[in-house]
Amino acid sequence: MHARLEAIRDTVLARNPGEVEFHQAITEVFESLGPVHDRHPEFLEAAILERLCEPERQIIFRVPWMDDQGRVQINRGFRVEFNSALGPYKGGLRFHPSVNLGIVKFLGFEQIFKNALTGMPIGGGKGGSDFDPRGRSDAEVMRFCQSFMTELYRHIGEYTDVPAGDIGVGGREIGYLFGQYKRITNRYESGVLTGKGISWGGSLVRPEATGFGTVIFTGEMLKTRGLSFDGQRVVVSGSGNVAINAIAKAQALGAMVVACSDSSGYIIDEAGIDVPLLRQIKEVERARLKEYGVRKPGAAYVDGGSVWDAGATVALPCATQNELDGDAAAALVRGGLLAVGEGANMPSTPDAVAVFQQAGVLFAPGKAANAGGVATSALEMQQNASRDSWSFEHTEQRLTDIMVGIHDLCAATAEEYGAPGDYVLGANIGGFVKVADAMLAQGLI
């Protein structure tokens, strides 16, 4: 790491003790930025990195709500509004027991660069709560969301901060949050949240966008070696919205997706994952993945273990941060792995990334490969602002164009800075330069 950057990084880490995921995200970006600071010393002189690593605003609040037994429950809510140099803060809300300030800051920091890469006028932010919607009734989820929005509403708006969904926050939760926002403000402000239902301001392709986008980006990487998804053996971690739609898109392009997972274990189905059955189990019934093994002849459910043991030529980690470690990466490489596309945020550990890069595996970091979700959220904002709606085909083409553009920007930036094929460096520098230029132009803010 560049000595000056290392000193800045160490100061940032000391100011934010114990935030392991945030430290990891900071270090990963800083390791790429030496060449850009050699070329642009004005960024150092203006303390762009020091400012970029300090959120513009951090909001922490209490969320009291009542469960179905009449007991009062207390959770903690967060919204980190990280950087607005390119536009209003934009980033999802995550409802999961693991959520804490450090995780929200890591996600928000990544979001700055991800949003910049899309070319859309959106800044970076993230939020959520340690509330777990799994196993809760619709009425409990509604009461929690209403309490959460009762505080959050005063900090958001279509020109200020536009949340969306993330882990644990789907169409149901967005609906309850939007309803409470409308109730409190007496405004039908469609652009205040994205991921809305199609009949009340949502965008076609938004549910599919992150998974589709990951596959599109990975497909562009494969093209650089004269390959495609056709005939590839694909393993996907997770079985939520992103994973399911990545599976669907990969199979539509001719891949054989043989495995996916949840927090308890994984399914291996050598005949190819049955996407309609998977959707029924996970999205309609909200059941555990082991049900797939019960209902699908020839499929096997493995309790515990690692989905990466199934072996693949293309791996799509779509579950959560740091799920794919160095040992799993080495095993995948030995089995003939060609490419990795991160559908989740930072799902590969630093050791795993090093293994992939040293082996010459095509590797797409999440800030580039999973930008399709936020890109389509920005398209939803466009439609809301113009009181318009677009067809599925038109929106999917816009998504495809954006993801191809992100791939090409990352590839060209890596080439420009002397590291051809290094999509991590390309994504970090490509996103950073856009934000840094805007921050310089706007003065000391």
PDB file of C-alpha atoms in Angstrom, residues 60-209:
ATOM      1  CA  ILE A  60     -28.902   5.705  15.332  1.00  0.00           C
ATOM      2  CA  PHE A  61     -32.337   5.385  16.897  1.00  0.00           C
ATOM      3  CA  ARG A  62     -34.528   3.205  19.100  1.00  0.00           C
ATOM      4  CA  VAL A  63     -37.317   1.171  17.462  1.00  0.00           C
ATOM      5  CA  PRO A  64     -39.978   0.065  19.986  1.00  0.00           C
ATOM      6  CA  TRP A  65     -42.770  -2.197  18.725  1.00  0.00           C
ATOM      7  CA  MET A  66     -45.281  -4.716  20.066  1.00  0.00           C
ATOM      8  CA  ASP A  67     -45.323  -8.406  19.165  1.00  0.00           C
ATOM      9  CA  ASP A  68     -48.426 -10.567  18.727  1.00  0.00           C
ATOM     10  CA  GLN A  69     -48.355 -11.555  22.413  1.00  0.00           C
ATOM     11  CA  GLY A  70     -48.581  -7.920  23.471  1.00  0.00           C
ATOM     12  CA  ARG A  71     -44.960  -7.761  24.617  1.00  0.00           C
ATOM     13  CA  VAL A  72     -42.927  -4.649  23.909  1.00  0.00           C
ATOM     14  CA  GLN A  73     -39.779  -5.330  21.868  1.00  0.00           C
ATOM     15  CA  ILE A  74     -36.860  -2.954  21.313  1.00  0.00           C
ATOM     16  CA  ASN A  75     -34.551  -2.906  18.325  1.00  0.00           C
ATOM     17  CA  ARG A  76     -31.950  -0.457  17.089  1.00  0.00           C
ATOM     18  CA  GLY A  77     -32.234   1.401  13.803  1.00  0.00           C
ATOM     19  CA  PHE A  78     -29.466   2.885  11.677  1.00  0.00           C
ATOM     20  CA  ARG A  79     -29.067   5.155   8.683  1.00  0.00           C
ATOM     21  CA  VAL A  80     -25.587   6.176   7.563  1.00  0.00           C
ATOM     22  CA  GLU A  81     -25.704   8.925   4.938  1.00  0.00           C
ATOM     23  CA  PHE A  82     -22.172   8.553   3.650  1.00  0.00           C
ATOM     24  CA  ASN A  83     -21.589  10.774   0.633  1.00  0.00           C
ATOM     25  CA  SER A  84     -23.816  13.014  -1.476  1.00  0.00           C
ATOM     26  CA  ALA A  85     -21.260  14.398  -3.961  1.00  0.00           C
ATOM     27  CA  LEU A  86     -23.008  12.739  -6.926  1.00  0.00           C
ATOM     28  CA  GLY A  87     -26.629  12.956  -5.776  1.00  0.00           C
ATOM     29  CA  PRO A  88     -29.020  12.117  -2.944  1.00  0.00           C
ATOM     30  CA  TYR A  89     -27.938   9.281  -0.658  1.00  0.00           C
ATOM     31  CA  LYS A  90     -29.031   5.952  -2.134  1.00  0.00           C
ATOM     32  CA  GLY A  91     -28.762   2.505  -0.592  1.00  0.00           C
ATOM     33  CA  GLY A  92     -30.773  -0.261   0.962  1.00  0.00           C
ATOM     34  CA  LEU A  93     -32.115  -1.101   4.388  1.00  0.00           C
ATOM     35  CA  ARG A  94     -31.049  -4.420   5.919  1.00  0.00           C
ATOM     36  CA  PHE A  95     -33.131  -6.137   8.632  1.00  0.00           C
ATOM     37  CA  HIS A  96     -31.024  -8.898  10.177  1.00  0.00           C
ATOM     38  CA  PRO A  97     -29.769  -9.751  13.694  1.00  0.00           C
ATOM     39  CA  SER A  98     -26.159  -9.175  12.573  1.00  0.00           C
ATOM     40  CA  VAL A  99     -26.734  -5.510  11.739  1.00  0.00           C
ATOM     41  CA  ASN A 100     -24.626  -3.052  13.691  1.00  0.00           C
ATOM     42  CA  LEU A 101     -23.028   0.314  12.967  1.00  0.00           C
ATOM     43  CA  GLY A 102     -19.825  -1.182  11.563  1.00  0.00           C
ATOM     44  CA  ILE A 103     -21.701  -3.336   9.048  1.00  0.00           C
ATOM     45  CA  VAL A 104     -23.907  -0.430   7.974  1.00  0.00           C
ATOM     46  CA  LYS A 105     -20.798   1.740   7.501  1.00  0.00           C
ATOM     47  CA  PHE A 106     -19.063  -0.945   5.439  1.00  0.00           C
ATOM     48  CA  LEU A 107     -22.142  -1.276   3.242  1.00  0.00           C
ATOM     49  CA  GLY A 108     -22.507   2.493   2.906  1.00  0.00           C
ATOM     50  CA  PHE A 109     -18.838   2.957   2.012  1.00  0.00           C
ATOM     51  CA  GLU A 110     -19.095   0.300  -0.700  1.00  0.00           C
ATOM     52  CA  GLN A 111     -22.282   1.931  -1.935  1.00  0.00           C
ATOM     53  CA  ILE A 112     -20.475   5.191  -2.726  1.00  0.00           C
ATOM     54  CA  PHE A 113     -18.317   3.518  -5.373  1.00  0.00           C
ATOM     55  CA  LYS A 114     -21.017   1.152  -6.601  1.00  0.00           C
ATOM     56  CA  ASN A 115     -23.392   4.036  -7.254  1.00  0.00           C
ATOM     57  CA  ALA A 116     -20.660   6.079  -8.935  1.00  0.00           C
ATOM     58  CA  LEU A 117     -19.912   3.212 -11.331  1.00  0.00           C
ATOM     59  CA  THR A 118     -23.514   3.161 -12.570  1.00  0.00           C
ATOM     60  CA  GLY A 119     -23.123   6.661 -13.988  1.00  0.00           C
ATOM     61  CA  MET A 120     -26.428   7.625 -12.338  1.00  0.00           C
ATOM     62  CA  PRO A 121     -26.749  10.793 -10.190  1.00  0.00           C
ATOM     63  CA  ILE A 122     -26.883   9.060  -6.807  1.00  0.00           C
ATOM     64  CA  GLY A 123     -24.744   9.267  -3.684  1.00  0.00           C
ATOM     65  CA  GLY A 124     -24.017   6.513  -1.179  1.00  0.00           C
ATOM     66  CA  GLY A 125     -25.825   5.521   2.003  1.00  0.00           C
ATOM     67  CA  LYS A 126     -27.076   2.456   3.859  1.00  0.00           C
ATOM     68  CA  GLY A 127     -29.269   1.577   6.818  1.00  0.00           C
ATOM     69  CA  GLY A 128     -31.161  -1.083   8.649  1.00  0.00           C
ATOM     70  CA  SER A 129     -31.886  -2.687  11.990  1.00  0.00           C
ATOM     71  CA  ASP A 130     -31.000  -5.724  14.089  1.00  0.00           C
ATOM     72  CA  PHE A 131     -34.666  -6.774  13.758  1.00  0.00           C
ATOM     73  CA  ASP A 132     -35.148 -10.272  12.324  1.00  0.00           C
ATOM     74  CA  PRO A 133     -38.284 -10.583  10.158  1.00  0.00           C
ATOM     75  CA  ARG A 134     -37.835 -14.358   9.828  1.00  0.00           C
ATOM     76  CA  GLY A 135     -40.560 -16.180  11.714  1.00  0.00           C
ATOM     77  CA  ARG A 136     -42.493 -12.994  12.443  1.00  0.00           C
ATOM     78  CA  SER A 137     -46.108 -12.564  11.389  1.00  0.00           C
ATOM     79  CA  ASP A 138     -47.113  -9.974   8.806  1.00  0.00           C
ATOM     80  CA  ALA A 139     -48.718  -7.954  11.602  1.00  0.00           C
ATOM     81  CA  GLU A 140     -45.477  -7.938  13.615  1.00  0.00           C
ATOM     82  CA  VAL A 141     -43.433  -6.922  10.585  1.00  0.00           C
ATOM     83  CA  MET A 142     -45.925  -4.149   9.872  1.00  0.00           C
ATOM     84  CA  ARG A 143     -45.748  -2.780  13.419  1.00  0.00           C
ATOM     85  CA  PHE A 144     -41.965  -2.861  13.365  1.00  0.00           C
ATOM     86  CA  CYS A 145     -41.779  -1.107   9.987  1.00  0.00           C
ATOM     87  CA  GLN A 146     -44.210   1.567  11.121  1.00  0.00           C
ATOM     88  CA  SER A 147     -42.148   2.263  14.230  1.00  0.00           C
ATOM     89  CA  PHE A 148     -38.917   2.273  12.211  1.00  0.00           C
ATOM     90  CA  MET A 149     -40.320   4.781   9.701  1.00  0.00           C
ATOM     91  CA  THR A 150     -41.736   6.985  12.446  1.00  0.00           C
ATOM     92  CA  GLU A 151     -38.135   8.015  13.146  1.00  0.00           C
ATOM     93  CA  LEU A 152     -36.568   7.526   9.724  1.00  0.00           C
ATOM     94  CA  TYR A 153     -39.071   9.683   7.810  1.00  0.00           C
ATOM     95  CA  ARG A 154     -37.535  12.930   9.071  1.00  0.00           C
ATOM     96  CA  HIS A 155     -34.163  12.047   7.507  1.00  0.00           C
ATOM     97  CA  ILE A 156     -35.216  10.927   4.003  1.00  0.00           C
ATOM     98  CA  GLY A 157     -36.813  12.337   0.861  1.00  0.00           C
ATOM     99  CA  GLU A 158     -36.495  12.070  -2.917  1.00  0.00           C
ATOM    100  CA  TYR A 159     -33.926  14.897  -3.012  1.00  0.00           C
ATOM    101  CA  THR A 160     -32.187  13.909   0.237  1.00  0.00           C
ATOM    102  CA  ASP A 161     -31.964  10.166   0.865  1.00  0.00           C
ATOM    103  CA  VAL A 162     -33.759   7.354  -0.966  1.00  0.00           C
ATOM    104  CA  PRO A 163     -33.655   3.950   0.789  1.00  0.00           C
ATOM    105  CA  ALA A 164     -34.459   0.630  -0.854  1.00  0.00           C
ATOM    106  CA  GLY A 165     -34.431  -3.000   0.248  1.00  0.00           C
ATOM    107  CA  ASP A 166     -31.557  -5.299   1.192  1.00  0.00           C
ATOM    108  CA  ILE A 167     -31.392  -8.552   3.182  1.00  0.00           C
ATOM    109  CA  GLY A 168     -34.654  -8.982   5.100  1.00  0.00           C
ATOM    110  CA  VAL A 169     -36.375  -6.082   3.336  1.00  0.00           C
ATOM    111  CA  GLY A 170     -38.480  -7.045   0.334  1.00  0.00           C
ATOM    112  CA  GLY A 171     -41.716  -5.849  -1.198  1.00  0.00           C
ATOM    113  CA  ARG A 172     -43.715  -6.498   1.979  1.00  0.00           C
ATOM    114  CA  GLU A 173     -41.435  -4.379   4.149  1.00  0.00           C
ATOM    115  CA  ILE A 174     -41.113  -1.589   1.561  1.00  0.00           C
ATOM    116  CA  GLY A 175     -44.914  -1.447   1.376  1.00  0.00           C
ATOM    117  CA  TYR A 176     -45.314  -1.033   5.125  1.00  0.00           C
ATOM    118  CA  LEU A 177     -42.510   1.558   5.249  1.00  0.00           C
ATOM    119  CA  PHE A 178     -43.979   3.578   2.381  1.00  0.00           C
ATOM    120  CA  GLY A 179     -47.461   3.469   3.861  1.00  0.00           C
ATOM    121  CA  GLN A 180     -46.210   4.887   7.151  1.00  0.00           C
ATOM    122  CA  TYR A 181     -44.165   7.586   5.384  1.00  0.00           C
ATOM    123  CA  LYS A 182     -47.252   8.645   3.430  1.00  0.00           C
ATOM    124  CA  ARG A 183     -49.378   8.597   6.573  1.00  0.00           C
ATOM    125  CA  ILE A 184     -46.962  10.806   8.555  1.00  0.00           C
ATOM    126  CA  THR A 185     -46.078  13.310   5.832  1.00  0.00           C
ATOM    127  CA  ASN A 186     -49.423  13.492   4.006  1.00  0.00           C
ATOM    128  CA  ARG A 187     -47.472  13.276   0.726  1.00  0.00           C
ATOM    129  CA  TYR A 188     -47.542  10.624  -1.984  1.00  0.00           C
ATOM    130  CA  GLU A 189     -43.827  10.963  -2.639  1.00  0.00           C
ATOM    131  CA  SER A 190     -43.106   7.955  -4.853  1.00  0.00           C
ATOM    132  CA  GLY A 191     -39.420   8.759  -5.138  1.00  0.00           C
ATOM    133  CA  VAL A 192     -38.712   8.465  -1.406  1.00  0.00           C
ATOM    134  CA  LEU A 193     -38.319   4.661  -1.536  1.00  0.00           C
ATOM    135  CA  THR A 194     -37.480   2.238  -4.324  1.00  0.00           C
ATOM    136  CA  GLY A 195     -38.401  -1.403  -4.661  1.00  0.00           C
ATOM    137  CA  LYS A 196     -42.093  -0.495  -4.487  1.00  0.00           C
ATOM    138  CA  GLY A 197     -44.920  -2.618  -5.841  1.00  0.00           C
ATOM    139  CA  ILE A 198     -45.531  -2.310  -9.588  1.00  0.00           C
ATOM    140  CA  SER A 199     -49.067  -0.989  -9.106  1.00  0.00           C
ATOM    141  CA  TRP A 200     -47.943   1.909  -6.881  1.00  0.00           C
ATOM    142  CA  GLY A 201     -44.783   3.324  -8.395  1.00  0.00           C
ATOM    143  CA  GLY A 202     -42.414   0.394  -8.661  1.00  0.00           C
ATOM    144  CA  SER A 203     -40.256  -0.519 -11.629  1.00  0.00           C
ATOM    145  CA  LEU A 204     -40.409  -3.684 -13.661  1.00  0.00           C
ATOM    146  CA  VAL A 205     -37.118  -5.628 -13.425  1.00  0.00           C
ATOM    147  CA  ARG A 206     -36.298  -4.151  -9.991  1.00  0.00           C
ATOM    148  CA  PRO A 207     -36.809  -7.499  -8.168  1.00  0.00           C
ATOM    149  CA  GLU A 208     -34.641  -9.260 -10.737  1.00  0.00           C
ATOM    150  CA  ALA A 209     -32.057  -6.524 -11.217  1.00  0.00           C
TER     151      ALA A 209
END
